Short mmCIF file of C-alpha atoms in Angstrom, two decimals:
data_model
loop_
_atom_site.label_atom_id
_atom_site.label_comp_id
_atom_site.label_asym_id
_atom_site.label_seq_id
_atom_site.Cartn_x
_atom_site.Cartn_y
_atom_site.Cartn_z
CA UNK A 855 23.41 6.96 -5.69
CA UNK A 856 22.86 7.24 -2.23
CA UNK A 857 26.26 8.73 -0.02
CA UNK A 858 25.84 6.59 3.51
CA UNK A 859 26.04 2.92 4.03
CA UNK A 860 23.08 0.85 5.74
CA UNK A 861 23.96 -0.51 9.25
CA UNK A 862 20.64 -2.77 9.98
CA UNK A 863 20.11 -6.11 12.00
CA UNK A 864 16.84 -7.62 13.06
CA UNK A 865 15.62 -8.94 17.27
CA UNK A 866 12.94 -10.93 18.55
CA UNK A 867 12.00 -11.71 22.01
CA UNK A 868 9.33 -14.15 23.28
CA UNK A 869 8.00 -12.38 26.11
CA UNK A 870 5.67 -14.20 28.38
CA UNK A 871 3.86 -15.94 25.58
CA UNK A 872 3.98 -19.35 24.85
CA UNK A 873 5.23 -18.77 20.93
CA UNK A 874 6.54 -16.06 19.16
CA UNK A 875 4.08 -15.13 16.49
CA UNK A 876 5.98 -11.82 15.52
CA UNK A 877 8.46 -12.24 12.17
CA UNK A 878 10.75 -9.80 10.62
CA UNK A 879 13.30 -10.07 7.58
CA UNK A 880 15.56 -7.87 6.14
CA UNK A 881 15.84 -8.19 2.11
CA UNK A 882 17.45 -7.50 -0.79
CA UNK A 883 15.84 -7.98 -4.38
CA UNK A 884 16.69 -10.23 -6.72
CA UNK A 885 15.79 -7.97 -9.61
CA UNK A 886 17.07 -4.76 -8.10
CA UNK A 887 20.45 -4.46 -6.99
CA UNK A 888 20.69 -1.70 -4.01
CA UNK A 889 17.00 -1.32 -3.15
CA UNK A 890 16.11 -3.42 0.30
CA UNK A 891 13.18 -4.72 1.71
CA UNK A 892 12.48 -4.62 5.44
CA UNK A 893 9.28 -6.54 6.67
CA UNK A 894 7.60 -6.82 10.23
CA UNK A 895 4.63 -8.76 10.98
CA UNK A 896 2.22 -9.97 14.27
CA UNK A 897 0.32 -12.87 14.03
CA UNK A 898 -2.91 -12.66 16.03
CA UNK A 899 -3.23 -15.64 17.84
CA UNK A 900 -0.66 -17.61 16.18
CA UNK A 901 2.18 -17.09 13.49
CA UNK A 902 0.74 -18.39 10.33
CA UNK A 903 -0.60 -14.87 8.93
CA UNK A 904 3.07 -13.45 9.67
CA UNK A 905 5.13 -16.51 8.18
CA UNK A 906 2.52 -15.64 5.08
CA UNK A 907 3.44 -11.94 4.78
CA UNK A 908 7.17 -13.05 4.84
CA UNK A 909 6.97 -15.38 1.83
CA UNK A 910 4.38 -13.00 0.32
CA UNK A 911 7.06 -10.36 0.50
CA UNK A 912 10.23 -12.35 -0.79
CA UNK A 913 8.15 -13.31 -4.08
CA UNK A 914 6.86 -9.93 -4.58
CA UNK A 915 10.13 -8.26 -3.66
CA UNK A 916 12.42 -10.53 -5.88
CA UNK A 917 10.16 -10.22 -8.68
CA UNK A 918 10.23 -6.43 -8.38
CA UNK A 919 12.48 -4.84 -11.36
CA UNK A 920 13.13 -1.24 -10.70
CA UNK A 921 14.47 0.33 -13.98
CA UNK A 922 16.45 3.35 -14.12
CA UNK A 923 14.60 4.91 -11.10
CA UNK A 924 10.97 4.18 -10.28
CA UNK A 925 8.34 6.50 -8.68
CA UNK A 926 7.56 6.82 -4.92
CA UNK A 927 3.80 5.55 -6.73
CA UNK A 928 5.76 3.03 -8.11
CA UNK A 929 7.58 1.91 -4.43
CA UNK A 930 4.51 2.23 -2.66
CA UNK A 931 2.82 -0.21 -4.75
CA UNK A 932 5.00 -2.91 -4.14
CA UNK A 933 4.54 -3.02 -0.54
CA UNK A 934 0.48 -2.98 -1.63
CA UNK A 935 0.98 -5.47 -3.83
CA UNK A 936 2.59 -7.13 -0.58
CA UNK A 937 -0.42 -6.54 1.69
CA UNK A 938 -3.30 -7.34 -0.81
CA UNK A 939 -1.70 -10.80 -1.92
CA UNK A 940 -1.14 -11.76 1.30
CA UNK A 941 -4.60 -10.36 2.64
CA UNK A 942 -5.67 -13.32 -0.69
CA UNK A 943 -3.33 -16.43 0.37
CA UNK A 944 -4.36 -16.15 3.60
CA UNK A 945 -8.38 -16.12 3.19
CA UNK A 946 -7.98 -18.94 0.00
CA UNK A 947 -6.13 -20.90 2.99
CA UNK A 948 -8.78 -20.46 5.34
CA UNK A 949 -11.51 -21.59 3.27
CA UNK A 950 -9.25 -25.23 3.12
CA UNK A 951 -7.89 -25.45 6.25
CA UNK A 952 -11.32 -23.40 8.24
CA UNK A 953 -8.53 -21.68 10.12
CA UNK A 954 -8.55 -18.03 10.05
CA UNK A 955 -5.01 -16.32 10.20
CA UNK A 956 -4.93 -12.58 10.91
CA UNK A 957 -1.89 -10.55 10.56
CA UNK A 958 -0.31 -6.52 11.08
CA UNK A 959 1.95 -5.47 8.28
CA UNK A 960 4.28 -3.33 8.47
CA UNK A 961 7.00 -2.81 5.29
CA UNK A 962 9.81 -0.48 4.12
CA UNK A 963 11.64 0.16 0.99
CA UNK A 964 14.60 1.73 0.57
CA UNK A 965 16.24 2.83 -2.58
CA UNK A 966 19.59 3.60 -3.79
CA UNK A 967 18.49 7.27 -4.98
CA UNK A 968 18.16 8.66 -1.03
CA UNK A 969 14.54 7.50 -0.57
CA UNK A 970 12.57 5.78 2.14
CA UNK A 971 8.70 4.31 1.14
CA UNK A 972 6.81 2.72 3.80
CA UNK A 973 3.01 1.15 4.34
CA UNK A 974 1.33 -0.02 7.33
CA UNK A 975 -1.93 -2.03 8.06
CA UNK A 976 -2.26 -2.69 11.86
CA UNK A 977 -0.95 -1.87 15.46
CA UNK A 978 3.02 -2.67 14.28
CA UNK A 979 4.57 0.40 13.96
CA UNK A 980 7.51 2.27 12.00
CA UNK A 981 9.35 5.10 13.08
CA UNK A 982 11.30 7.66 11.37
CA UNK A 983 14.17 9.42 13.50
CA UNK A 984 17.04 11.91 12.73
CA UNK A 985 19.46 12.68 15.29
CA UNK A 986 17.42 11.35 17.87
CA UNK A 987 14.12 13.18 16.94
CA UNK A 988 11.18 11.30 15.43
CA UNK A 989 10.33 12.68 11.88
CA UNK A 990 7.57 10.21 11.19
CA UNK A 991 5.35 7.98 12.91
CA UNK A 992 2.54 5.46 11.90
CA UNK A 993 -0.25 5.35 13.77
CA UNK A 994 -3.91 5.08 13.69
CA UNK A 995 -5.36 9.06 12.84
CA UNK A 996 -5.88 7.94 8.85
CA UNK A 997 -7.83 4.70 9.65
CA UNK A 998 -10.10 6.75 12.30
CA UNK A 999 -10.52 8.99 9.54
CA UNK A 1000 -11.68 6.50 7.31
CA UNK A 1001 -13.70 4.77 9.63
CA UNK A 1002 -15.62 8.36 9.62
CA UNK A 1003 -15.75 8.41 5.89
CA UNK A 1004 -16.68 4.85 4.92
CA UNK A 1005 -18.77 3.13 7.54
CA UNK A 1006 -20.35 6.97 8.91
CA UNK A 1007 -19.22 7.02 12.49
CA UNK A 1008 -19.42 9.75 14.51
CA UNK A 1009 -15.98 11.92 14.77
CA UNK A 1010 -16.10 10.60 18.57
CA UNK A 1011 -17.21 7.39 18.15
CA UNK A 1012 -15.01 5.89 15.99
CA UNK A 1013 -11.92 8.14 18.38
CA UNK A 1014 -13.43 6.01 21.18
CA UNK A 1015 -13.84 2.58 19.39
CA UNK A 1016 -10.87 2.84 17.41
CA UNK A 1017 -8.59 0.18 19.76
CA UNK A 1018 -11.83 -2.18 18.98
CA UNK A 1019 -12.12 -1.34 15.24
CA UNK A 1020 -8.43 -1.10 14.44
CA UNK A 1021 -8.18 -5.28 15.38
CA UNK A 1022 -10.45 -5.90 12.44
CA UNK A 1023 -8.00 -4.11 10.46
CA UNK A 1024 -5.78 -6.63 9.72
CA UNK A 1025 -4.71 -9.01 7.02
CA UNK A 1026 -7.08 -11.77 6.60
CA UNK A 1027 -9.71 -10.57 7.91
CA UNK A 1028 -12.62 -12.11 5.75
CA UNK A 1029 -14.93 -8.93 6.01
CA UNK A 1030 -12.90 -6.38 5.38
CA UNK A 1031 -10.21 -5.62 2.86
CA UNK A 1032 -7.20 -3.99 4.99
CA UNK A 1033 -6.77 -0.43 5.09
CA UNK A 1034 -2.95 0.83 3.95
CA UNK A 1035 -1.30 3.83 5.15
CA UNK A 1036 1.58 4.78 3.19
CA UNK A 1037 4.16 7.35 3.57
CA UNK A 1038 7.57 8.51 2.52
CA UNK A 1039 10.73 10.45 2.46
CA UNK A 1040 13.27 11.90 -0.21
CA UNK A 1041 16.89 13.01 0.26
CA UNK A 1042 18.01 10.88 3.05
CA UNK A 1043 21.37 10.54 4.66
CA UNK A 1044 23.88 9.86 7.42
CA UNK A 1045 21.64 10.03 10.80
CA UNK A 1046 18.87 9.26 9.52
CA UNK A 1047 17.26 5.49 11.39
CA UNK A 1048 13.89 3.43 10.60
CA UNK A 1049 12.56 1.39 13.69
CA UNK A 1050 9.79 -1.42 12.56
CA UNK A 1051 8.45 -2.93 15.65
CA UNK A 1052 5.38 -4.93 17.19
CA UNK A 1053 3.47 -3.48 20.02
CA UNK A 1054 5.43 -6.00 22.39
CA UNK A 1055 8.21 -2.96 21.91
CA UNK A 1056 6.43 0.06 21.38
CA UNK A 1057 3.75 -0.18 24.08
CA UNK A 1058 6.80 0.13 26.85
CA UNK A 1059 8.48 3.67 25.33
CA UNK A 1060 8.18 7.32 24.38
CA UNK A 1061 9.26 8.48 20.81
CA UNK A 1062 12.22 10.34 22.33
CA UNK A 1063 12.96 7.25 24.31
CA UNK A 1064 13.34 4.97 20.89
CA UNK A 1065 14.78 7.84 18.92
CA UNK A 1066 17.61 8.17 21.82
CA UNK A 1067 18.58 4.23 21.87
CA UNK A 1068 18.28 3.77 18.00
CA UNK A 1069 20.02 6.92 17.41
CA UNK A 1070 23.54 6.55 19.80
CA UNK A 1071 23.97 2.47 19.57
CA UNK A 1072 24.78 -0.13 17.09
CA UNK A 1073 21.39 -1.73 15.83
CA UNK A 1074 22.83 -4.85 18.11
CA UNK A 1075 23.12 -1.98 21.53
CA UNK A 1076 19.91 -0.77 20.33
CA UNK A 1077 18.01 -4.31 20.09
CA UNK A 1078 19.33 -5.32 23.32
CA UNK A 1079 18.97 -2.37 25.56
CA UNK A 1080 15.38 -1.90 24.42
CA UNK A 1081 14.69 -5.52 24.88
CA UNK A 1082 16.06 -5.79 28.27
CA UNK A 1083 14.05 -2.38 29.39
CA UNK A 1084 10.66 -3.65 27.38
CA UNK A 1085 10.83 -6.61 29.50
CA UNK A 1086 11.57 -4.74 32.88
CA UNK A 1087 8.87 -2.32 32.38
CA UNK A 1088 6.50 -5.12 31.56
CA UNK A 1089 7.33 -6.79 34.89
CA UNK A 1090 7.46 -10.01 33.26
CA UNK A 1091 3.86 -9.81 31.39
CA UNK A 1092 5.38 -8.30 27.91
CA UNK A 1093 4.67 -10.06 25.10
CA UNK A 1094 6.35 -10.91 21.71
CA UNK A 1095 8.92 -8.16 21.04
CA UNK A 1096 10.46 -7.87 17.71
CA UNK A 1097 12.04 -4.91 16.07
CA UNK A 1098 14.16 -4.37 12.48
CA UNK A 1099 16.61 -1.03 13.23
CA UNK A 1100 17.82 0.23 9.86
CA UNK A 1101 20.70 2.95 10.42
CA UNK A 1102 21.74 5.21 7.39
CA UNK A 1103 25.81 6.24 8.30
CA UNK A 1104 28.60 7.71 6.80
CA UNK A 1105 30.81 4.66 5.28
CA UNK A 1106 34.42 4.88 5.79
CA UNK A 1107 37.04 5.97 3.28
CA UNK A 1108 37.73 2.74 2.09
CA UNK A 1109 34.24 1.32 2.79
CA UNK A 1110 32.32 -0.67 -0.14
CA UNK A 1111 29.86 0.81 -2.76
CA UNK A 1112 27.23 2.99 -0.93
CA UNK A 1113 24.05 1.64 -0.30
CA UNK A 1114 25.52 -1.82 0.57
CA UNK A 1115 23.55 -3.03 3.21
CA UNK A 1116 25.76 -3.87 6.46
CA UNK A 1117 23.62 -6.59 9.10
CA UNK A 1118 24.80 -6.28 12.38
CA UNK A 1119 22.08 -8.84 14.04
#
């Protein structure tokens, strides 16, 4: 069993827009006791493809049963399963309601044996610190490679295009099945911090920059300092900022069984 306990809390902020389409959750599964789920997602437009990849995520989550210790294979393809049924709900709901909802994903498990899993379809982003220093980072290098591979562009081209092509990669969209990065990490522990957040955060800041303010705060400091400096470097034309900060710290003496998870927001 993991030897830190999980400090983690959840912030959204409108920004200039005239909804907040972002959502983010923190979970726990109902099948498997000391493994939680966190979720981030940007609706495009409006928030019906995120409040999908929510309840898309609950279902799948609670209905995940672990066993004595499943594979990182084995994580990773629950958050798939996460993407690829709510990729399905969402086009089946467009063909009754003629509304398309689009959607970025971005999901992380951890377990209770020290390891982190994560996937990613989109421009929401998670981030991997230690100490302050950023360990992992998604981004968009695999998709640009498989924009090379599968459709033949150019090395260049699809470098240069990729802002254009990487908004078709989303969930929902009826033309193309979303493309999943996945990633992970074994023997975690005390100083280690996850950061899930919509380009409404990440847009504003420098790696170092989040890996300083998740790294010496509270999830609560963190949320609220970032918040208040996304929306002063945006000089009031930010828009929807959310964010899930997941901290892995030493738990006191007489703290609970390790693993528990702690929300702060």
């Amino acid at each position: 069993m993991s030897s830190y306990k999980i400090e983690a809390g959840t912030a959204q902020h409108i920004g200039n827009r005239p909804q907040q389409n972002d959502r983010v959750a923190l979970m726990t599964g109902a099948r498997a006791p000391g493994y939680v789920l966190a979720v981030l997602s940007d609706g495009v437009a409006a928030s019906a493809g995120a409040e999908q990849v929510l309840h898309t995520a609950k279902q799948v989550f609670d209905d995940f049963k672990p066993g004595d210790r499943p594979t990182l294979q084995r994580l990773e393809q629950v958050l798939r399963d996460i993407v690829q049924e709510t990729h399905l709900v969402i086009n089946m709901n467009a063909v009754t309601t003629d509304k398309q909802a689009l959607a970025s994903f971005v999901g992380l498990i951890l377990s209770p044996h020290g390891e982190a899993v994560w996937a990613h379809v989109g421009d929401s982003r998670l981030y991997h610190f230690h100490a302050g220093e950023c360990k992992a980072r998604t981004g968009d290098a695999a998709y640009v490679e498989h924009l090379v591979a599968s459709d033949r562009l150019p090395p260049d081209a699809a470098r240069n295009h990729r802002k254009s092509k990487l908004l078709v990669n989303l969930l929902g969209n009826s033309r193309k099945d979303p493309f999943v990065t996945v990633g992970h990490q074994s023997g975690l522990a005390a100083g280690d911090v996850f950061l899930l957040c919509s380009d409404g955060l990440w847009h504003f800041f420098t790696d170092a920059e989040l890996g300083a303010a998740t790294s010496r705060g509270t999830p609560r400091q963190a949320s609220e300092m970032l918040i208040n400096k996304a929306a002063e470097r945006s000089q009031g034309k930010g828009g929807n900022c959310s964010m899930a900060v997941i901290k892995l710290a030493r738990p006191a003496q007489d703290a609970g069984e390790p693993g528990a998870v702690r929300r702060i927001i």
